[in-house]
Amino acid sequence: MCLPPQLNAAPHVRKDAKPAPLPYTRRVAWPLTNQQQEYVLVGGLVAAAFATARFDAPGTAVRLRDVAVLYLLSAIVRHAYHEYLEWAFFAFPEKRTQRDAVERTGRDVTGRTDDELELIEWHDRLTALSTFALLVGCYVFAGARLYPAVAVPETYAEY
């Protein structure tokens, strides 16, 4: 039977050597949290949209101002819903689906380690940046195809 090699069998390996950190655990203090990053991105979009019409996509009736207001309202609803979910999680522990979960040392309330939390935060940060870039980029480069001009029927013209 093949047995795995023993640690003391390798003379070149130091016993006090620490394992290499995972690539996403750089222990870098980011200047912004994910929520602050969203405030900066959406706030910058709103400021650019309301400051000038220079960034409006040509060939469409939808202005960047309209898209910015949509993203701002989406962020407000998302944050309010997140706060509601956190409140419900702590207010009604008897209604949780995993009632038999036991808190362990080195883990948070949901059972994740610090490394797992860092990976989730890193993934959230990159997802937010790429989604923002995709949505704004689609408006800038394909605004006329995504938001075509709509003819208003004459019966609704006075509204």
XYZ file of N, CA, C and O in Angstrom:
636
model
N 0.844 -1.166 0.000
C 0.000 0.000 0.000
C 0.890 1.230 0.000
O 1.924 1.269 0.635
N 0.458 2.250 -0.731
C 1.233 3.482 -0.855
C 0.813 4.443 0.243
O -0.343 4.834 0.327
N 1.745 4.836 1.070
C 1.471 5.765 2.154
C 1.961 7.158 1.770
O 2.955 7.303 1.057
N 1.284 8.197 2.241
C 1.744 9.550 1.933
C 3.064 9.827 2.641
O 3.346 9.246 3.690
N 3.887 10.677 2.071
C 5.174 10.968 2.707
C 4.989 11.678 4.040
O 4.049 12.451 4.218
N 5.856 11.420 4.963
C 5.824 12.036 6.283
C 6.563 13.370 6.242
O 7.506 13.540 5.475
N 6.148 14.312 7.074
C 6.797 15.611 7.112
C 8.247 15.515 7.572
O 9.115 16.208 7.075
N 8.515 14.631 8.517
C 9.885 14.533 9.017
C 10.785 13.761 8.060
O 11.981 13.707 8.250
N 10.220 13.161 7.022
C 11.027 12.420 6.054
C 11.746 13.361 5.094
O 12.736 12.996 4.493
N 11.248 14.577 4.946
C 11.878 15.535 4.038
C 12.808 16.447 4.841
O 12.341 17.268 5.623
N 14.112 16.312 4.664
C 15.038 17.101 5.484
C 15.078 18.581 5.098
O 15.460 19.406 5.909
N 14.659 18.928 3.884
C 14.747 20.316 3.436
C 13.552 21.161 3.883
O 13.540 22.363 3.690
N 12.518 20.559 4.460
C 11.339 21.288 4.895
C 11.493 21.648 6.364
O 11.710 20.780 7.204
N 11.382 22.943 6.655
C 11.454 23.369 8.047
C 10.121 23.124 8.710
O 9.060 23.316 8.113
N 10.150 22.728 9.952
C 8.902 22.446 10.658
C 8.169 23.721 11.044
O 6.974 23.715 11.212
N 8.888 24.810 11.217
C 8.246 26.053 11.608
C 7.830 26.907 10.406
O 7.408 28.045 10.572
N 7.949 26.364 9.205
C 7.583 27.114 8.006
C 6.067 27.276 7.951
O 5.324 26.331 8.166
N 5.628 28.501 7.648
C 4.202 28.778 7.541
C 3.749 28.531 6.108
O 4.507 28.773 5.164
N 2.530 28.052 5.929
C 2.045 27.856 4.559
C 1.881 29.204 3.861
O 1.625 30.227 4.489
N 2.048 29.192 2.575
C 1.919 30.419 1.783
C 0.473 30.903 1.832
O -0.461 30.100 1.817
N 0.280 32.217 1.909
C -1.096 32.720 1.950
C -1.793 32.496 0.614
O -1.155 32.423 -0.430
N -3.086 32.382 0.674
C -3.873 32.232 -0.539
C -3.784 33.517 -1.358
O -3.548 34.597 -0.814
N -3.952 33.443 -2.682
C -3.737 34.622 -3.525
C -4.665 35.793 -3.204
O -4.321 36.935 -3.419
N -5.860 35.539 -2.709
C -6.788 36.622 -2.427
C -6.632 37.159 -1.012
O -7.257 38.146 -0.660
N -5.818 36.529 -0.184
C -5.623 37.015 1.172
C -4.329 37.793 1.247
O -3.326 37.312 1.733
N -4.359 38.971 0.734
C -3.160 39.792 0.712
C -3.011 40.619 1.978
O -2.032 41.283 2.174
N -4.041 40.628 2.794
C -4.062 41.422 4.018
C -3.788 42.896 3.719
O -3.109 43.584 4.438
N -4.327 43.343 2.600
C -4.174 44.727 2.196
C -5.375 45.502 2.730
O -6.507 45.074 2.574
N -5.114 46.604 3.349
C -6.204 47.452 3.821
C -6.704 48.277 2.645
O -6.024 49.188 2.187
N -7.863 47.932 2.122
C -8.427 48.673 0.999
C -8.874 50.031 1.491
O -9.374 50.169 2.602
N -8.732 51.052 0.674
C -9.121 52.384 1.135
C -10.630 52.537 1.299
O -11.074 53.396 2.032
N -11.410 51.705 0.620
C -12.867 51.797 0.687
C -13.476 50.432 0.975
O -12.981 49.412 0.511
N -14.575 50.426 1.685
C -15.348 49.202 1.828
C -16.159 49.001 0.552
O -16.234 49.896 -0.298
N -16.796 47.856 0.423
C -17.601 47.602 -0.775
C -18.772 48.581 -0.868
O -19.141 49.024 -1.956
N -19.364 48.914 0.271
C -20.483 49.847 0.254
C -20.005 51.249 -0.116
O -20.651 51.941 -0.907
N -18.865 51.666 0.410
C -18.323 52.967 0.039
C -17.927 52.999 -1.435
O -18.083 54.021 -2.103
N -17.428 51.879 -1.935
C -17.085 51.799 -3.360
C -18.326 52.027 -4.211
O -18.279 52.741 -5.215
N -19.441 51.437 -3.805
C -20.673 51.639 -4.557
C -21.133 53.096 -4.482
O -21.588 53.658 -5.473
N -20.992 53.721 -3.313
C -21.348 55.133 -3.182
C -20.508 55.989 -4.128
O -21.019 56.902 -4.770
N -19.221 55.697 -4.217
C -18.340 56.473 -5.089
C -18.721 56.269 -6.556
O -18.814 57.230 -7.330
N -18.951 55.013 -6.962
C -19.283 54.739 -8.367
C -20.616 55.363 -8.767
O -20.707 56.057 -9.787
N -21.650 55.124 -7.969
C -22.973 55.656 -8.312
C -22.986 57.171 -8.155
O -23.564 57.885 -8.992
N -22.343 57.685 -7.112
C -22.278 59.140 -6.936
C -21.532 59.811 -8.077
O -21.929 60.878 -8.547
N -20.438 59.207 -8.527
C -19.712 59.754 -9.670
C -20.529 59.717 -10.940
O -20.491 60.656 -11.753
N -21.280 58.648 -11.126
C -22.144 58.550 -12.305
C -23.240 59.615 -12.262
O -23.510 60.276 -13.273
N -23.845 59.799 -11.101
C -24.894 60.822 -10.965
C -24.308 62.216 -11.183
O -24.903 63.050 -11.877
N -23.137 62.471 -10.610
C -22.511 63.782 -10.779
C -22.169 64.051 -12.246
O -22.417 65.146 -12.759
N -21.613 63.055 -12.924
C -21.264 63.234 -14.336
C -22.516 63.384 -15.202
O -22.529 64.152 -16.168
N -23.577 62.673 -14.851
C -24.795 62.714 -15.656
C -25.532 64.039 -15.498
O -26.086 64.570 -16.468
N -25.552 64.577 -14.279
C -26.287 65.821 -14.058
C -25.441 67.059 -14.350
O -25.984 68.146 -14.499
N -24.124 66.910 -14.427
C -23.256 68.061 -14.676
C -23.301 68.503 -16.132
O -23.273 69.695 -16.426
N -23.367 67.558 -17.044
C -23.315 67.900 -18.463
C -24.040 66.831 -19.274
O -24.211 65.703 -18.830
N -24.448 67.212 -20.471
C -25.082 66.267 -21.394
C -24.058 65.682 -22.360
O -24.420 64.963 -23.282
N -22.791 65.955 -22.124
C -21.729 65.497 -23.027
C -21.624 63.975 -23.063
O -21.230 63.391 -24.055
N -22.006 63.302 -21.973
C -21.847 61.855 -21.897
C -23.085 61.084 -22.346
O -23.113 59.867 -22.253
N -24.122 61.775 -22.811
C -25.318 61.090 -23.291
C -25.007 60.331 -24.579
O -24.279 60.809 -25.438
N -25.568 59.124 -24.692
C -25.340 58.308 -25.885
C -26.112 58.910 -27.061
O -27.280 59.253 -26.918
N -25.465 59.043 -28.211
C -26.178 59.597 -29.370
C -27.177 58.588 -29.939
O -26.974 57.382 -29.885
N -28.262 59.087 -30.468
C -29.245 58.243 -31.141
C -30.249 57.595 -30.210
O -30.967 56.693 -30.620
N -30.327 58.044 -28.991
C -31.297 57.470 -28.068
C -31.954 58.583 -27.268
O -31.359 59.637 -27.033
N -33.189 58.352 -26.872
C -33.907 59.341 -26.073
C -33.561 59.222 -24.589
O -33.864 60.112 -23.810
N -32.942 58.141 -24.208
C -32.573 57.933 -22.814
C -31.250 58.650 -22.554
O -30.257 58.417 -23.231
N -31.268 59.513 -21.562
C -30.069 60.254 -21.225
C -29.294 59.501 -20.142
O -29.840 58.640 -19.458
N -28.043 59.832 -19.989
C -27.242 59.237 -18.923
C -27.835 59.591 -17.567
O -27.747 58.816 -16.623
N -28.485 60.731 -17.492
C -29.164 61.142 -16.264
C -30.229 60.123 -15.865
O -30.367 59.773 -14.691
N -30.975 59.611 -16.843
C -32.016 58.616 -16.564
C -31.405 57.306 -16.066
O -31.909 56.683 -15.129
N -30.313 56.902 -16.696
C -29.633 55.673 -16.284
C -29.044 55.844 -14.883
O -29.123 54.947 -14.048
N -28.487 57.020 -14.594
C -27.906 57.274 -13.277
C -28.978 57.234 -12.187
O -28.747 56.685 -11.103
N -30.135 57.805 -12.468
C -31.224 57.764 -11.485
C -31.678 56.324 -11.272
O -31.960 55.911 -10.136
N -31.738 55.539 -12.335
C -32.094 54.128 -12.204
C -31.095 53.390 -11.312
O -31.485 52.637 -10.418
N -29.794 53.612 -11.525
C -28.775 52.954 -10.701
C -28.818 53.445 -9.267
O -28.607 52.670 -8.334
N -29.102 54.728 -9.066
C -29.197 55.267 -7.717
C -30.379 54.651 -6.970
O -30.242 54.224 -5.818
N -31.521 54.577 -7.620
C -32.685 53.954 -6.976
C -32.453 52.468 -6.716
O -32.871 51.941 -5.681
N -31.771 51.793 -7.633
C -31.452 50.378 -7.427
C -30.546 50.197 -6.217
O -30.727 49.260 -5.428
N -29.576 51.083 -6.047
C -28.667 50.993 -4.899
C -29.421 51.244 -3.600
O -29.185 50.552 -2.593
N -30.337 52.191 -3.598
C -31.118 52.480 -2.391
C -31.976 51.279 -2.011
O -32.016 50.867 -0.845
N -32.659 50.699 -2.980
C -33.494 49.520 -2.706
C -32.636 48.348 -2.239
O -32.988 47.641 -1.289
N -31.489 48.139 -2.863
C -30.604 47.039 -2.488
C -30.109 47.193 -1.048
O -30.107 46.237 -0.273
N -29.725 48.405 -0.661
C -29.234 48.627 0.694
C -30.360 48.488 1.723
O -30.148 47.930 2.805
N -31.534 48.988 1.396
C -32.669 48.840 2.316
C -33.030 47.367 2.489
O -33.304 46.912 3.610
N -33.024 46.607 1.414
C -33.342 45.177 1.498
C -32.271 44.429 2.294
O -32.584 43.541 3.084
N -31.021 44.783 2.109
C -29.937 44.143 2.864
C -30.086 44.421 4.356
O -29.907 43.523 5.188
N -30.413 45.656 4.705
C -30.622 45.992 6.120
C -31.807 45.221 6.676
O -31.766 44.751 7.823
N -32.867 45.077 5.907
C -34.021 44.293 6.344
C -33.643 42.839 6.583
O -34.045 42.236 7.578
N -32.856 42.254 5.674
C -32.452 40.864 5.845
C -31.593 40.662 7.092
O -31.759 39.680 7.813
N -30.697 41.591 7.348
C -29.885 41.485 8.566
C -30.746 41.621 9.810
O -30.546 40.909 10.789
N -31.697 42.541 9.787
C -32.597 42.688 10.923
C -33.391 41.402 11.157
O -33.515 40.938 12.286
N -33.927 40.824 10.090
C -34.717 39.598 10.222
C -33.858 38.433 10.714
O -34.326 37.604 11.490
N -32.603 38.377 10.294
C -31.720 37.290 10.716
C -31.517 37.320 12.220
O -31.570 36.285 12.893
N -31.284 38.498 12.773
C -31.028 38.588 14.206
C -32.296 38.705 15.038
O -32.296 38.339 16.212
N -33.382 39.195 14.465
C -34.622 39.357 15.215
C -35.388 38.046 15.372
O -36.103 37.855 16.360
N -35.256 37.143 14.422
C -36.014 35.895 14.454
C -35.090 34.690 14.325
O -35.108 33.993 13.306
N -34.290 34.391 15.341
C -33.390 33.236 15.224
C -34.150 31.910 15.155
O -33.644 30.934 14.602
N -35.368 31.878 15.669
C -36.142 30.630 15.629
C -36.657 30.316 14.229
O -37.043 29.193 13.945
N -36.640 31.274 13.320
C -37.136 31.042 11.966
C -36.031 30.752 10.966
O -36.286 30.672 9.775
N -34.803 30.623 11.438
C -33.688 30.321 10.541
C -33.810 28.903 10.014
O -34.342 28.014 10.684
N -33.297 28.677 8.830
C -33.369 27.338 8.246
C -32.340 26.397 8.847
O -32.553 25.199 8.890
N -31.230 26.931 9.322
C -30.191 26.099 9.934
C -30.162 26.362 11.433
O -29.267 26.978 11.975
N -31.169 25.875 12.116
C -31.273 26.105 13.551
C -30.265 25.304 14.347
O -29.915 25.656 15.454
N -29.798 24.198 13.788
C -28.886 23.336 14.535
C -27.424 23.749 14.367
O -26.537 23.099 14.883
N -27.170 24.847 13.668
C -25.794 25.302 13.473
C -25.215 25.769 14.808
O -25.851 26.483 15.565
N -24.004 25.335 15.085
C -23.336 25.673 16.328
C -22.180 26.621 16.010
O -21.431 26.392 15.078
N -22.072 27.674 16.798
C -20.957 28.595 16.581
C -19.654 27.907 16.968
O -19.559 27.258 18.002
N -18.661 28.044 16.099
C -17.346 27.459 16.352
C -16.317 28.561 16.477
O -16.507 29.650 15.947
N -15.231 28.267 17.133
C -14.192 29.271 17.292
C -13.531 29.529 15.941
O -13.350 28.625 15.129
N -13.191 30.771 15.699
C -12.541 31.134 14.452
C -13.499 31.315 13.297
O -13.077 31.460 12.159
N -14.794 31.312 13.572
C -15.792 31.473 12.513
C -16.795 32.539 12.929
O -16.986 32.806 14.101
N -17.475 33.120 11.928
C -18.463 34.142 12.244
C -19.811 33.492 12.515
O -19.920 32.273 12.661
N -20.858 34.301 12.566
C -22.190 33.805 12.907
C -22.692 32.788 11.886
O -23.384 31.836 12.233
N -22.336 32.965 10.620
C -22.810 32.048 9.583
C -21.866 30.872 9.344
O -22.112 30.067 8.457
N -20.771 30.777 10.107
C -19.883 29.626 10.009
C -18.746 29.766 9.021
O -18.151 28.772 8.619
N -18.406 30.992 8.626
C -17.329 31.188 7.663
C -16.058 31.643 8.369
O -16.107 32.385 9.348
N -14.929 31.212 7.843
C -13.644 31.622 8.401
C -13.258 32.995 7.857
O -13.892 33.512 6.931
N -12.195 33.567 8.403
C -11.730 34.870 7.924
C -11.278 34.797 6.478
O -11.493 35.730 5.696
N -10.621 33.695 6.099
C -10.190 33.546 4.706
C -11.390 33.493 3.758
O -11.369 34.069 2.676
N -12.417 32.773 4.168
C -13.615 32.699 3.326
C -14.294 34.064 3.218
O -14.781 34.439 2.144
N -14.326 34.814 4.313
C -14.906 36.159 4.268
C -14.106 37.080 3.363
O -14.681 37.881 2.615
N -12.778 36.975 3.408
C -11.948 37.797 2.520
C -12.191 37.437 1.063
O -12.230 38.315 0.199
N -12.350 36.148 0.776
C -12.634 35.733 -0.598
C -13.987 36.280 -1.059
O -14.117 36.767 -2.182
N -14.982 36.241 -0.188
C -16.301 36.753 -0.537
C -16.242 38.260 -0.774
O -16.829 38.775 -1.736
N -15.521 38.988 0.084
C -15.399 40.433 -0.096
C -14.660 40.772 -1.395
O -15.029 41.703 -2.110
N -13.605 40.033 -1.683
C -12.849 40.253 -2.929
C -13.740 39.990 -4.137
O -13.754 40.756 -5.094
N -14.507 38.910 -4.083
C -15.415 38.576 -5.178
C -16.494 39.645 -5.320
O -16.843 40.049 -6.440
N -17.043 40.120 -4.211
C -18.052 41.176 -4.262
C -17.492 42.451 -4.883
O -18.156 43.116 -5.678
N -16.251 42.791 -4.511
C -15.628 44.008 -5.037
C -15.460 43.910 -6.552
O -15.819 44.823 -7.293
N -14.923 42.793 -7.023
C -14.715 42.632 -8.466
C -16.028 42.526 -9.222
O -16.152 43.025 -10.338
N -17.019 41.873 -8.627
C -18.329 41.776 -9.266
C -18.963 43.147 -9.407
O -19.538 43.474 -10.451
N -18.875 43.969 -8.373
C -19.458 45.309 -8.436
C -18.761 46.151 -9.495
O -19.423 46.851 -10.281
N -17.439 46.091 -9.542
C -16.706 46.876 -10.537
C -17.009 46.421 -11.959
O -17.246 47.237 -12.863
N -17.025 45.113 -12.183
C -17.279 44.617 -13.538
C -18.724 44.855 -13.962
O -18.985 45.176 -15.129
N -19.674 44.734 -13.049
C -21.074 44.990 -13.380
C -21.286 46.465 -13.722
O -21.972 46.799 -14.696
N -20.688 47.346 -12.922
C -20.803 48.774 -13.196
C -20.198 49.108 -14.556
O -20.791 49.838 -15.354
N -19.014 48.574 -14.819
C -18.362 48.826 -16.104
C -19.191 48.276 -17.263
O -19.306 48.910 -18.320
N -19.784 47.106 -17.082
C -20.617 46.520 -18.133
C -21.855 47.358 -18.397
O -22.191 47.649 -19.551
N -22.549 47.765 -17.348
C -23.790 48.520 -17.532
C -23.544 49.896 -18.140
O -24.235 50.309 -19.079
N -22.552 50.607 -17.626
C -22.264 51.927 -18.174
C -21.655 51.796 -19.575
O -21.981 52.563 -20.478
N -20.805 50.799 -19.781
C -20.221 50.583 -21.100
C -21.266 50.226 -22.139
O -21.191 50.680 -23.288
N -22.234 49.417 -21.761
C -23.309 49.085 -22.702
C -24.116 50.319 -23.067
O -24.535 50.479 -24.218
N -24.341 51.205 -22.097
C -25.068 52.430 -22.414
C -24.256 53.308 -23.361
O -24.778 53.860 -24.327
N -22.977 53.436 -23.097
C -22.139 54.330 -23.897
C -21.965 53.796 -25.317
O -22.098 54.534 -26.296
N -21.681 52.501 -25.446
C -21.339 51.963 -26.758
C -22.523 51.378 -27.527
O -22.442 51.210 -28.738
N -23.609 51.034 -26.844
C -24.758 50.447 -27.542
C -26.061 51.074 -27.080
O -27.103 50.424 -27.078
N -26.014 52.339 -26.669
C -27.204 52.998 -26.139
C -28.346 53.074 -27.128
O -29.506 52.878 -26.780
N -28.041 53.334 -28.391
C -29.103 53.450 -29.394
C -29.789 52.113 -29.649
O -30.978 52.063 -29.952
N -29.048 51.022 -29.529
C -29.660 49.700 -29.739
C -30.359 49.187 -28.493
O -31.340 48.462 -28.572
N -29.849 49.533 -27.305
C -30.472 49.078 -26.062
C -31.687 49.916 -25.685
O -32.647 49.408 -25.108
N -31.622 51.202 -25.976
C -32.707 52.119 -25.641
C -33.165 52.829 -26.904
O -32.901 54.013 -27.112
N -33.882 52.144 -27.796
C -34.308 52.779 -29.047
C -35.376 53.839 -28.781
O -36.086 53.798 -27.781
N -35.460 54.771 -29.696
C -36.483 55.807 -29.586
C -37.852 55.177 -29.785
O -38.050 54.358 -30.681
N -38.781 55.555 -28.950
C -40.127 54.994 -29.005
C -41.075 56.087 -29.466
O -41.089 57.191 -28.921
N -41.856 55.766 -30.482
C -42.839 56.726 -30.979
C -44.051 56.705 -30.056
O -44.581 55.645 -29.725
N -44.479 57.877 -29.635
C -45.632 57.989 -28.748
C -46.884 58.083 -29.597
O -46.959 58.908 -30.520
N -47.899 57.241 -29.343
C -49.143 57.350 -30.108
C -49.786 58.726 -29.900
O -49.637 59.351 -28.858
N -50.496 59.184 -30.914
C -51.091 60.518 -30.849
C -52.112 60.637 -29.736
O -52.333 61.729 -29.213
N -52.746 59.557 -29.354
C -53.749 59.639 -28.290
C -53.101 59.949 -26.939
O -53.761 60.452 -26.051
N -51.828 59.634 -26.791
C -51.124 59.891 -25.532
C -50.187 61.085 -25.633
O -49.438 61.368 -24.712
N -50.198 61.795 -26.740
C -49.248 62.879 -26.957
C -49.457 64.014 -25.964
O -48.507 64.690 -25.574
N -50.698 64.254 -25.526
C -50.933 65.370 -24.598
C -50.542 65.030 -23.157
O -50.500 65.891 -22.306
N -50.262 63.782 -22.862
C -49.851 63.422 -21.506
C -48.394 63.627 -21.405
O -47.649 63.530 -20.662
